[in-house]
mmCIF file of C-alpha atoms in Angstrom:
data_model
loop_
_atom_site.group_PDB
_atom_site.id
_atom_site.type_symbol
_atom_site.label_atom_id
_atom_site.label_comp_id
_atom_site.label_asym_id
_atom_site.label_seq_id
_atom_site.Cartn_x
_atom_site.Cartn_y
_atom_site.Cartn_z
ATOM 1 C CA UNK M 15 76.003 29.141 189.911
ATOM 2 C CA UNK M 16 73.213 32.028 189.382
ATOM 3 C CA UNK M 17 69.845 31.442 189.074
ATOM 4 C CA UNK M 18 67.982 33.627 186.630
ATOM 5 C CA UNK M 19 64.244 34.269 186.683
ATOM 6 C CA UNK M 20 63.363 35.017 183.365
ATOM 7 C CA UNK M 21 59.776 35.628 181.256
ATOM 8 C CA UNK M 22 59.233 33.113 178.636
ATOM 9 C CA UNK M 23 56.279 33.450 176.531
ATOM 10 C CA UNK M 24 53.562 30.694 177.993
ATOM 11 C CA UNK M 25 56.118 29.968 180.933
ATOM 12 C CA UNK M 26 56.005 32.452 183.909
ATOM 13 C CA UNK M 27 59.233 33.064 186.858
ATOM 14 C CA UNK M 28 61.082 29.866 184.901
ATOM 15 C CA UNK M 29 64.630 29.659 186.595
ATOM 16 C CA UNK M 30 67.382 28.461 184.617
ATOM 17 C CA UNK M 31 70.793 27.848 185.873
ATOM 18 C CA UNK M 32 73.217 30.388 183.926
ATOM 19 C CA UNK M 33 77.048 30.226 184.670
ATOM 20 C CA UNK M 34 79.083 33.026 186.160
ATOM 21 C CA UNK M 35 77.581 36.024 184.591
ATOM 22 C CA UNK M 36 76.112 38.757 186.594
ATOM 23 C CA UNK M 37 74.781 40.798 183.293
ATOM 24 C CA UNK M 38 72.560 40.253 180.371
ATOM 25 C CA UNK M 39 72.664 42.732 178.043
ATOM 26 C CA UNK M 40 73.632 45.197 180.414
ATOM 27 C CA UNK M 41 70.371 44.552 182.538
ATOM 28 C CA UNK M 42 71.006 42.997 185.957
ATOM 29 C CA UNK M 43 70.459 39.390 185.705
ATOM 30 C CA UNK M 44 66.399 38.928 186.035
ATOM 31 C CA UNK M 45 65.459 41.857 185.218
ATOM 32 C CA UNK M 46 62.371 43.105 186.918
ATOM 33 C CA UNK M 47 59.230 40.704 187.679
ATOM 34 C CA UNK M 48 56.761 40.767 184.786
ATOM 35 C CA UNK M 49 58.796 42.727 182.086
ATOM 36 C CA UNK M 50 58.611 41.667 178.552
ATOM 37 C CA UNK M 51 62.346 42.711 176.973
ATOM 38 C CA UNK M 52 62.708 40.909 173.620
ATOM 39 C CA UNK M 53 66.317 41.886 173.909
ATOM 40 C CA UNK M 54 66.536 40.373 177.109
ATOM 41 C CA UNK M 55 65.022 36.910 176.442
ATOM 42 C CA UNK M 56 67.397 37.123 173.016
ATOM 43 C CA UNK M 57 70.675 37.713 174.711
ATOM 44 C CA UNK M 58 69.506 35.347 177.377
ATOM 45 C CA UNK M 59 68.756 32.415 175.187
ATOM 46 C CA UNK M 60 72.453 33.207 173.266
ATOM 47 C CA UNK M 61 74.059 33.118 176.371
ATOM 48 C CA UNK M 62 72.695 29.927 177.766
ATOM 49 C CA UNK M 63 73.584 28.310 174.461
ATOM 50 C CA UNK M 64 77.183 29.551 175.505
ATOM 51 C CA UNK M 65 77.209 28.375 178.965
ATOM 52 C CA UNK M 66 76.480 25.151 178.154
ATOM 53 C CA UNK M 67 78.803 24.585 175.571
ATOM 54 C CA UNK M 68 81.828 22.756 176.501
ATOM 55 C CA UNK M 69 85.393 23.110 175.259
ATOM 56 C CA UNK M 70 88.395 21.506 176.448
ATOM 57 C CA UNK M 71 91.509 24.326 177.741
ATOM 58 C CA UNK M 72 94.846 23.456 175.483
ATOM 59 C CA UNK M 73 96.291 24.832 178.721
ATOM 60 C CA UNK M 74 98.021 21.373 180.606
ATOM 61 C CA UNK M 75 98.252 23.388 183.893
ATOM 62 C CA UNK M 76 94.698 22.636 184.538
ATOM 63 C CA UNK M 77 95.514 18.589 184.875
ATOM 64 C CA UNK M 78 98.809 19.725 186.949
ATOM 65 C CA UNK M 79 99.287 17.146 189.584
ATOM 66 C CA UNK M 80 100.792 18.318 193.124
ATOM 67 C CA UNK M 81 102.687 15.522 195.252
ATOM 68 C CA UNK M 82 101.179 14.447 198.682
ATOM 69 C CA UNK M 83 103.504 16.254 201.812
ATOM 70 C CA UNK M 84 105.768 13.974 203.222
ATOM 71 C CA UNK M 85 104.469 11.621 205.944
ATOM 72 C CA UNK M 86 104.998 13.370 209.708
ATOM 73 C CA UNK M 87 104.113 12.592 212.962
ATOM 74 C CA UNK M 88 104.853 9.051 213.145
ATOM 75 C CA UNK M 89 104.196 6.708 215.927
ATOM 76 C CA UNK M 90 105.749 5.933 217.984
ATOM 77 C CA UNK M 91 107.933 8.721 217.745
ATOM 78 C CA UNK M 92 111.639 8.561 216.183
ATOM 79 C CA UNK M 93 114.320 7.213 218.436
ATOM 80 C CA UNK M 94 111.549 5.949 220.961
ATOM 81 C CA UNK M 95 112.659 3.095 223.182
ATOM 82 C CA UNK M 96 111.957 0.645 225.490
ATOM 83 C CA UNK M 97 108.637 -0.626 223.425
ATOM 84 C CA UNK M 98 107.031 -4.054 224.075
ATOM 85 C CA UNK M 99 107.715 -6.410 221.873
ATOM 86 C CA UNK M 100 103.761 -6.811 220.976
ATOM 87 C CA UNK M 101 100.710 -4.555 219.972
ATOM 88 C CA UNK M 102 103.756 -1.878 218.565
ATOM 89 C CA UNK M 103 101.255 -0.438 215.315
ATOM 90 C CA UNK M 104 102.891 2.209 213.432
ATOM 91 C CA UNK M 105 101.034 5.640 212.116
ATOM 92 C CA UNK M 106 101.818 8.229 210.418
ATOM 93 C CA UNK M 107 99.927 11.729 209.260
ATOM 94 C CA UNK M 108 99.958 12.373 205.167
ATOM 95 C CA UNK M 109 97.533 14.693 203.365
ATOM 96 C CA UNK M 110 97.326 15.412 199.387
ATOM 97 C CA UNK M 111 96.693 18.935 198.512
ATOM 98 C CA UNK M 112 94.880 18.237 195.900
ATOM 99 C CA UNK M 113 92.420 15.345 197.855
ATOM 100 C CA UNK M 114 93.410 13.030 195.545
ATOM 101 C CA UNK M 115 93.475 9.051 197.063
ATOM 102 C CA UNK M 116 96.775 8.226 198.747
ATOM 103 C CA UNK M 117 98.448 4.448 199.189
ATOM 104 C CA UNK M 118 101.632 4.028 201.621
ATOM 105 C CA UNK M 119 104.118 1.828 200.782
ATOM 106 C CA UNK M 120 105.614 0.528 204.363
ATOM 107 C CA UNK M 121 109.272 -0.571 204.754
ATOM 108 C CA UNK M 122 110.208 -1.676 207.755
ATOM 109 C CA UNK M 123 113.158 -3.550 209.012
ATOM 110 C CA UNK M 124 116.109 -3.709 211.047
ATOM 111 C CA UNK M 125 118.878 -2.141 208.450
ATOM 112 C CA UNK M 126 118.675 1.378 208.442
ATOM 113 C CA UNK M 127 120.260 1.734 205.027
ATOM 114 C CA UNK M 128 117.946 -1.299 203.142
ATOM 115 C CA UNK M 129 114.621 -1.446 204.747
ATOM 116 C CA UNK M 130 112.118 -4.061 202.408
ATOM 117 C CA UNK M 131 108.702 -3.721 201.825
ATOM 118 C CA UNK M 132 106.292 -4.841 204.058
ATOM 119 C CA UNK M 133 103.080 -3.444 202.849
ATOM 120 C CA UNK M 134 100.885 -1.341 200.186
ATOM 121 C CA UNK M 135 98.400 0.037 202.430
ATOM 122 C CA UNK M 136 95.244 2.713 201.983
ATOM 123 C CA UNK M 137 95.666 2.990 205.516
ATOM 124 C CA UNK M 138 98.160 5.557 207.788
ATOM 125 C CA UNK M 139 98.608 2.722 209.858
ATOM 126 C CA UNK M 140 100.643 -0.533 210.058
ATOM 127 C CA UNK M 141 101.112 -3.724 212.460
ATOM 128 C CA UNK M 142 104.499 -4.697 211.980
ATOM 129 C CA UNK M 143 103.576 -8.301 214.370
ATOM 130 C CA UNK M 144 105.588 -9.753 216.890
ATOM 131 C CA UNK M 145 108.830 -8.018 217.580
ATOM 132 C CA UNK M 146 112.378 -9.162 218.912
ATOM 133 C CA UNK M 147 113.887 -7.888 222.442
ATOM 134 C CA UNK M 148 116.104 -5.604 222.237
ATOM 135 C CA UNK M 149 116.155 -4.442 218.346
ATOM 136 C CA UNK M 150 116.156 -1.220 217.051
ATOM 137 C CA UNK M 151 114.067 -0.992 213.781
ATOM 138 C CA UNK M 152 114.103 1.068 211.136
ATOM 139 C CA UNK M 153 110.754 2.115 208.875
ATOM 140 C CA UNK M 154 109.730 4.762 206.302
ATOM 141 C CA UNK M 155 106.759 5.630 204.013
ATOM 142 C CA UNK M 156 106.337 6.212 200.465
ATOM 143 C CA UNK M 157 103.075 7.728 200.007
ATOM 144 C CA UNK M 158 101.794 7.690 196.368
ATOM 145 C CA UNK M 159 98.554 9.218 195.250
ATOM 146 C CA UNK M 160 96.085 8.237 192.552
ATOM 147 C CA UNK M 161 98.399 9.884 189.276
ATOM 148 C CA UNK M 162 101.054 8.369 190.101
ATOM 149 C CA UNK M 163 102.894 11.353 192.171
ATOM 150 C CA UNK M 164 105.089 9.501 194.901
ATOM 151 C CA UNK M 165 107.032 11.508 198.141
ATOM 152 C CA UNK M 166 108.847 9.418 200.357
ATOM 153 C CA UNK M 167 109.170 10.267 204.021
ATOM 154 C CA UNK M 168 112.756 10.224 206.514
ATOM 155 C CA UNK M 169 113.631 6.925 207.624
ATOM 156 C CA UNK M 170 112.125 6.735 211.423
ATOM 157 C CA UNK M 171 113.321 4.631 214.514
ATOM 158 C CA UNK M 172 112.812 2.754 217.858
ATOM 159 C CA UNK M 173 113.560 0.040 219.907
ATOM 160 C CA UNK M 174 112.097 -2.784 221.657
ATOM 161 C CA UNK M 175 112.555 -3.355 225.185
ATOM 162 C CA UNK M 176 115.526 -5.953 226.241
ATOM 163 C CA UNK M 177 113.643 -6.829 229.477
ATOM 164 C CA UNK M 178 111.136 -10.181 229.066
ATOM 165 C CA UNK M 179 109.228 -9.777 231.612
ATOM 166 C CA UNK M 180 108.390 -5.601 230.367
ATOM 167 C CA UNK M 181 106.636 -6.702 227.584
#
């Protein structure tokens, strides 16, 4: 935003916050310090009564609404094996291009093909508890921002260790 300094009558280097115009009246913007131009106060006063008027685009491609990428990175990493059974947590990486607020939902389970919901979480992390020996689960996110926009992410992997006392 520019900042103007201007000469009103009775009110001496005022500034007054002007959008993005760079010339009045085909002046540069301010002028010069201590000039009276009754065509420049004119045209200034006009154009701030334009600048802050407000009118709403007809154009819907300014509310456009881009997805979130799909979550990456997960940890542990896909296929990993040979985890203890406890203190597994599971993150992820997920960013919305347009900074919008993102919520996961977490499935997790031990069917690759029908994972349930374990979670709806503002976090990119999840402690899926106390695991079994020897099981390979299965987990995937579903990130989903604050319009609604969802993008679900692969269906990751790993496996506990079988050994009790590697835990």
């Amino acid at each position: 935003m520019n900042i103007a300094l201007v000469h009103i009558e009775g009110i001496h280097n005022s500034k007054i916050r002007v959008g993005r115009i760079e010339r009045i009246c085909d002046q540069p913007l301010g002028g010069v310090e201590g000039e009276k131009s009754t065509d420049f106060l004119i045209c200034c006063v006009a154009i701030l009564f334009t600048t802050f008027s407000c009118t709403v685009p007809q154009n819907d491609n300014v509310s456009q609404n881009n997805p979130s990428n799909p979550p990456s990175s997960p940890s542990p990493r896909d296929g990993a094996t040979d985890l203890p059974r406890y203190n597994v947590i599971l993150f992820w990486e997920c960013f919305d291009p347009d900074f919008d607020p993102l919520t996961f939902d977490v499935y997790f389970g031990t069917d690759p093909t029908s994972t349930n919901l374990a979670t709806t979480t503002t976090q990119k992390s999840f402690n899926p508890g106390t695991l079994n020996l020897g099981t390979t689960y299965y987990w995937k996110i579903v990130a989903r921002d604050d319009k609604g926009a969802e993008t679900p992410g692969p269906v990751w992997r790993f496996t506990t260790t079988s050994c009790p006392l590697c835990q």
